């Protein structure tokens, strides 16, 4: 639809917009056991660029809610990364600690989402307050 925000509410030339819209990156998100059970079939779908793994939801699905570093969660994530690599599809995930970003980058993750804006803002403000306390 050329009347959407991405087309500047029809201000963009419609043919330029249609071309641009059809060159989008396709990212799918896997968060649960059912998706993993069907991973081979999912990865056979043409046009997927990135498979994004939701580690917190995955941990919930595996019965270890919130334990994103649990061996079962990490094993499933590594399995997904390996299968994605074999199909030439990038794997991505969410991390909220720099150590995990490094770990997953070295494990083959090509698309990293780091924390959330509010979390980053909160941590920075907390750091400022702690630094001020240490000065007095």
Backbone as a ProteinNet text record, in pm:
[ID]
protein_1_A
[PRIMARY]
XXXXXXXXXXXXXXXXXXXXXXXXXXXXXXXXXXXXXXXXXXXXXXXXXXXXXXXXXXXXXXXXXXXXXXXXXXXXXXXXXXXXXXXXXXXXXXXXXXXXXXXXXXXXXXXXXXXXXXXXXXXXXXXXXXXXXXXX
[TERTIARY]
84.4	0	88.4	64.9	149	101.9	0.2	-52.5	-5.9	97.4	149.1	265.7	302.8	411.9	541.8	571.5	695.8	701.9	587.2	581.2	555	577.8	553.8	410.7	319	175.4	143.7	206.8	191.6	276.2	361.7	447.6	560.8	603.5	705.4	642.6	721.1	674.4	634.8	516.3	466.7	554.1	611.7	694.6	828.1	882.3	1003.3	973.2	858.6	820.7	799.6	727.1	701	831.8	924.9	1054.8	1125.9	1130.6	1196.8	1129.3	997.8	923.9	948.7	973.9	997.5	1142.7	1227	1367	1394.8	1291.3	1303.7	1371.5	1432.9	1490.4	1377	1372.6	1270.2	1332.7	1280.7	1328.2	1212.4	1234.8	1134.1	1187.4	1097.9	1138.1	1095.1	1191.4	1164.7	1173.5	1068.4	1067.7	1026.7	988	936.6	968.7	937.3	966.3	895.5	772.3	700.3	775.7	831.9	910.2	1035.4	1101.6	1221.4	1185.8	1071.8	1027.7	1004.2	971.2	942.6	1052.1	1168.5	1274.9	1318.5	1334.5	1379.5	1281.4	1152.9	1051.8	1049.6	1064.3	1065.8	1182.7	1299.9	1419.3	1415	1325.2	1308.8	1223.9	1160.6	1081.2	1177.4	1155.2	1240.9	1222.6	1332.4	1325.2	1353.4	1376.1	1408.4	1553.4	1576.5	1712.5	1773.1	1691.2	1741.1	1639.2	1689.3	1608	1650.2	1558.2	1586.5	1536.6	1625.9	1593.6	1560.4	1442.3	1402	1442	1555.8	1606.4	1519.4	1456.6	1373.4	1247.9	1180.7	1063.4	1102.5	1218.2	1266.4	1290.4	1349.3	1373.6	1241.3	1139.5	1006.6	952.6	965.1	914.5	986.6	1113.7	1192.6	1181.6	1099.9	1077.5	1179.7	1260.5	1362.3	1349.5	1232.3	1196.8	1302.3	1346.2	1440.3	1585.3	1610.7	1748.2	1807.9	1838.9	1884.4	2023.4	2096	2227.3	2220.4	2100.5	2082.9	2136	2202.5	2257.3	2153.9	2030.5	1927.8	1894.8	1888.2	1859.1	1974.9	2095.5	2212.1	2227.6	2198.6	2208.9	2109.7	1986.3	1885.3	1924.7	1978	2019.7	2132.4	2228.9	2340.2	2290.5	2192	2132.5	2067.4	1995	1930.5	2035.8	2140	2246.5	2310	2339.4	2401.9	2313	2186.1	2094.6	2078.7	2075.2	2067.2	2190.6	2307.6	2432.4	2432.6	2381.5	2381.3	2290.3	2194.5	2102.2	2140.2	2249.5	2290.9	2202.1	2138.6	2051	2119.4	2118.7	2177.3	2089.6	2155.7	2084.1	2105.9	2003.7	2012.5	1955.2	1987.6	1930.8	1937	1872.8	1870.9	1967.4	2046.4	2134.1	2119.3	2143.6	2138.6	2263.5	2367.2	2497.5	2605.4	2708.2	2812.9	2883.2	2901.7	2964.6	2883.8	2750.4	2666.4	2671.8	2685.9	2700.1	2825.7	2935	3060.2	3047.4	2986.4	2970.7	2891.1	2777.4	2693	2750.2	2822.4	2889.5	2990.9	3068	3167.2	3102.4	2977.4	2905.2	2835.2	2849.2	2793.4	2673.1	2629.7	2517.7	2564.9	2489.3	2526.5	2443.3	2333.5	2241.5	2213.9	2267.8	2252.3	2166.5	2070	1989.9	2033.9	2086.1	2141	2046.8	1994.8	1911.3	1794	1739.4	1631.2	1661.9	1605.4	1639.4	1616.3	1505.2	1476	1575.4	1611.3	1709.3	1846	1887.6	2016.7	2015.7	1906.8	1893.3	1897.6	1823.2	1820.5	1960	2029.3	2162.7	2259.6	2250.7	2338.7	2308.8	2181.9	2144.5	2189.1	2171.5	2214.5	2365.6	2439.4	2584.9	2624.3	2554	2581.9	2558.9	2447	2416.1	2521.5	2561	2663.5	2796.6	2832.8	2956.7	2951.3	2836.4	2820.9	2831.8	2774.2	2781.6	2925.5	3004	3143.2	3229.3	3187.6	3265.5	3247.3	3146.7	3121.4	3153.4
-118.6	0	124.2	211.6	331.1	444.3	420.3	525	508.3	430.1	403.7	496.7	499.5	586.7	558.6	430.4	395.7	460.2	490.4	556.5	705.4	753.4	895.4	934.6	842.3	864.5	905.1	839.1	852	964	1026.6	1132.9	1076.8	952.7	890.9	845.6	847	791.9	646.3	608.7	475.6	364.3	381.7	275.6	264.3	376.6	372	303.3	337.1	274.9	124.8	81.9	-60.5	-136.9	-79.1	-145.1	-156.6	-48.2	-47	-145	-147.5	-234	-381.2	-413.8	-553.1	-595.5	-504.9	-537.6	-542.5	-557.3	-558.5	-686.6	-677.5	-794.3	-867.3	-997.7	-1078.3	-1144.9	-1108.3	-1163.5	-1237.1	-1362.7	-1436.5	-1458.2	-1478.1	-1493.7	-1630.8	-1703.9	-1834	-1818.3	-1863.8	-1845.3	-1968.8	-2075.2	-2187.1	-2322	-2424.1	-2561.4	-2599.4	-2550.5	-2584.6	-2535.5	-2415.8	-2363.9	-2448.7	-2487.4	-2570.4	-2706	-2762.7	-2891.5	-2884.3	-2766.8	-2747.8	-2668.1	-2658.4	-2572.1	-2608.5	-2736.3	-2774.1	-2726.1	-2743.4	-2698.5	-2546.2	-2479.9	-2333.2	-2281.2	-2341.9	-2295.4	-2324.7	-2412.8	-2439.7	-2333.7	-2245.3	-2137.6	-2038.8	-2012.6	-1922.4	-1777.5	-1701.6	-1558.5	-1515.9	-1611.2	-1574.3	-1528.4	-1409.7	-1356.8	-1382.3	-1368.1	-1380.4	-1457.7	-1549.8	-1618.4	-1559.6	-1491.2	-1426.3	-1515.5	-1548.7	-1635.4	-1547.8	-1564.9	-1494.8	-1577.9	-1548.4	-1636.7	-1642.5	-1532.7	-1535.7	-1620.1	-1601.4	-1683	-1828.6	-1850.3	-1986.6	-2053.5	-1980.2	-2038	-2075.7	-1993.5	-2023.2	-2152	-2163.4	-2279.6	-2407.5	-2394.3	-2511.2	-2542	-2466	-2493.7	-2435.7	-2342.1	-2277	-2125.6	-2075.5	-1935.5	-1837.9	-1750.8	-1644.9	-1688	-1816.2	-1867	-1879.9	-1765.3	-1764.5	-1825.5	-1844.4	-1909.1	-2055.6	-2106.5	-2246.9	-2334.7	-2445.7	-2532.6	-2577.7	-2602.5	-2645.4	-2534.2	-2411.6	-2297.1	-2275.3	-2274	-2251.4	-2362.2	-2486.7	-2597.9	-2579.3	-2541.6	-2519	-2402.8	-2298	-2182.5	-2221.3	-2297.4	-2340.6	-2431.8	-2514.4	-2600.3	-2515.3	-2412.8	-2323.4	-2252.5	-2200.3	-2129.9	-2222.8	-2345.4	-2441.7	-2472	-2493.4	-2522.5	-2401.7	-2283.5	-2162.4	-2149.1	-2169.9	-2159.6	-2257.6	-2378.8	-2480.4	-2440.9	-2351.8	-2305.6	-2167.8	-2110.4	-1977.8	-1866.1	-1889.9	-1790.5	-1738.9	-1609.1	-1551.5	-1582.6	-1599.6	-1616.1	-1490.9	-1455.4	-1339.5	-1371.5	-1287.8	-1305.2	-1174.8	-1176.7	-1064.6	-1096.2	-996.1	-1007.9	-881.5	-896.1	-778.1	-763.5	-838.7	-825.3	-836.6	-755.7	-753.7	-888.7	-959.5	-1091.9	-1186.4	-1179.9	-1264.5	-1222.1	-1093.5	-1046.6	-1106.9	-1103.6	-1160.8	-1311.9	-1379	-1524.9	-1563.7	-1497.9	-1537.4	-1492.7	-1382.8	-1342.3	-1449	-1497.1	-1599.4	-1734.2	-1753.6	-1877.8	-1872.5	-1761.7	-1754.2	-1664.3	-1600.4	-1506.1	-1385.7	-1349.2	-1236.9	-1110.9	-1125.1	-1013.8	-1009	-908.5	-895.1	-774.8	-797.4	-689.7	-675.3	-558.2	-539.6	-458.2	-520	-458.1	-383.1	-289.7	-204.3	-61.7	34.2	173.5	211	170.5	205.9	140.2	16	-53.6	12.9	53	121.1	254.7	328.5	457.1	438.3	339.7	312.1	277.5	187.6	146	264.4	350.2	466.4	562.7	587.4	675.4	615.9	487	417.6	432.6	420.7	436.1	577.8	677.1	816	835	784.8	798.1	727.2	607.3	533.3	607.8	665.7	744.1	866.6	932.8	1048.8	1008.8	896	847.9	820.3	766.5	732.5	858.1	968.5	1092.9	1160.7	1122.6	1188.2	1101.1
0	0	0	-93.2	-102.3	-12.5	70.4	158	303	322.9	457.5	489.8	616.8	660.6	584.4	558.6	488.2	349.9	291.2	160.8	176.4	297.6	329.9	294.6	326.4	304.9	161.1	67.9	-77	-137.1	-58.1	-110.6	-197.5	-170.5	-255.2	-386.3	-490.3	-616.5	-592	-634.9	-600.3	-655.4	-772.9	-829.6	-755.8	-712.5	-629.4	-496	-437.7	-310	-325.9	-430.2	-450.1	-467.1	-542	-560.8	-426.4	-351.2	-221.9	-125	-122.9	-30.3	-58.6	-183.2	-219.5	-204.1	-161.7	-135.4	15.1	94	239.3	286.2	402.7	467.9	539.6	524.2	589.9	711.9	828.6	955.3	1020.3	1053.6	1129.2	1269.9	1363.8	1503	1552.9	1611.1	1672	1822.2	1891.3	2036	2113	2046.5	2122.1	2062.1	2138.7	2099.3	1969.8	1950.4	1828.6	1704.1	1712	1598.9	1576.7	1685.2	1672.3	1613.1	1655.3	1601.1	1450.8	1400.9	1258.6	1186.8	1248.8	1197	1055.3	1026.6	892	785.1	810.5	714.6	704.7	818.1	819.1	736.4	755.2	684.1	534.6	493.3	350.5	279.8	355.4	294.9	227.7	102.5	27.4	72.4	76.7	102.5	245.2	335.9	474.1	478.8	531.5	543.2	680.8	785.2	921.9	1005.7	1086.3	1186.9	1321.2	1384.8	1513	1625.8	1718.1	1831.1	1950.9	2006.2	2127.7	2249.1	2312.3	2417.5	2542.8	2579.4	2700	2678.5	2565.9	2536.5	2514.3	2451.9	2432.8	2567.8	2661.6	2794.5	2861.4	2843.8	2898.4	2836.5	2705.5	2633.6	2675.9	2714	2754.1	2902.9	2974.4	3115.8	3210.8	3162.4	3247.4	3232.8	3262.6	3239	3288.6	3198.1	3231.5	3236.7	3227.3	3235.9	3094.9	3036.7	2897.1	2880.2	2990.1	2982.8	3026.4	3046.2	3083.5	2969.4	3002.8	2897.4	2793.9	2835.2	2739.2	2640.6	2689.1	2602.9	2505.8	2559.3	2472.9	2369.9	2408.7	2313.2	2199	2231.2	2126.9	2037.4	2098	2018.3	1923.4	1973.1	1887.1	1773.9	1803.9	1701.8	1592.4	1633.4	1536.7	1451.9	1516.8	1443.9	1340.5	1381.4	1291.1	1170.5	1195.3	1084	991.8	1050.2	967.9	879.9	939.6	862.2	745.9	769.3	663.1	546.6	572.2	467.7	413.1	466.1	420.7	473.5	587.2	650	774.9	794.7	915.1	1035.5	1150.6	1276.8	1360.1	1436.8	1524.4	1660.2	1757.9	1890.9	1968.1	2083.2	2176.2	2289.5	2328.9	2445.8	2528.9	2658.6	2743.8	2828.7	2791.1	2855.4	2748.5	2760.2	2658.4	2645.6	2758.1	2750.3	2661.9	2673.2	2589	2442.8	2418.6	2280.5	2218.1	2292.2	2241.4	2220	2317.1	2308.6	2184.5	2163.3	2051.4	1917.1	1917.5	1793.1	1752.7	1850.5	1818.7	1786.4	1826.6	1796.7	1660.9	1589	1454.9	1438.4	1545.5	1534	1453.6	1352.5	1265.4	1291.4	1365.2	1389.5	1539.3	1605.5	1750.2	1784.2	1870.6	1925.7	2071	2104.9	2238.8	2326.2	2429.2	2531.5	2468.6	2542.8	2494.3	2537.3	2470.2	2497.9	2643.6	2700.8	2839.6	2935.3	2908.1	2991.5	2985.4	2866.7	2851.3	2924.8	2912.2	2979.7	3131	3181.1	3324.6	3376.8	3308	3352	3352.5	3254.3	3248.8	3364.5	3389.1	3500.7	3633.9	3650.7	3772.3	3791.7	3684.2	3688.5	3731.6	3681.8	3719.1	3868.7	3919	4062	4146	4106.6	4181.5	4180.6	4068.4	4061.8	4151.7	4156.7	4243.1	4390	4427.5	4565.4	4606	4512.9	4540.6	4558.9	4502.8	4512.6	4647.3	4722.5	4851	4966.7
[MASK]
++++++++++++++++++++++++++++++++++++++++++++++++++++++++++++++++++++++++++++++++++++++++++++++++++++++++++++++++++++++++++++++++++++++++

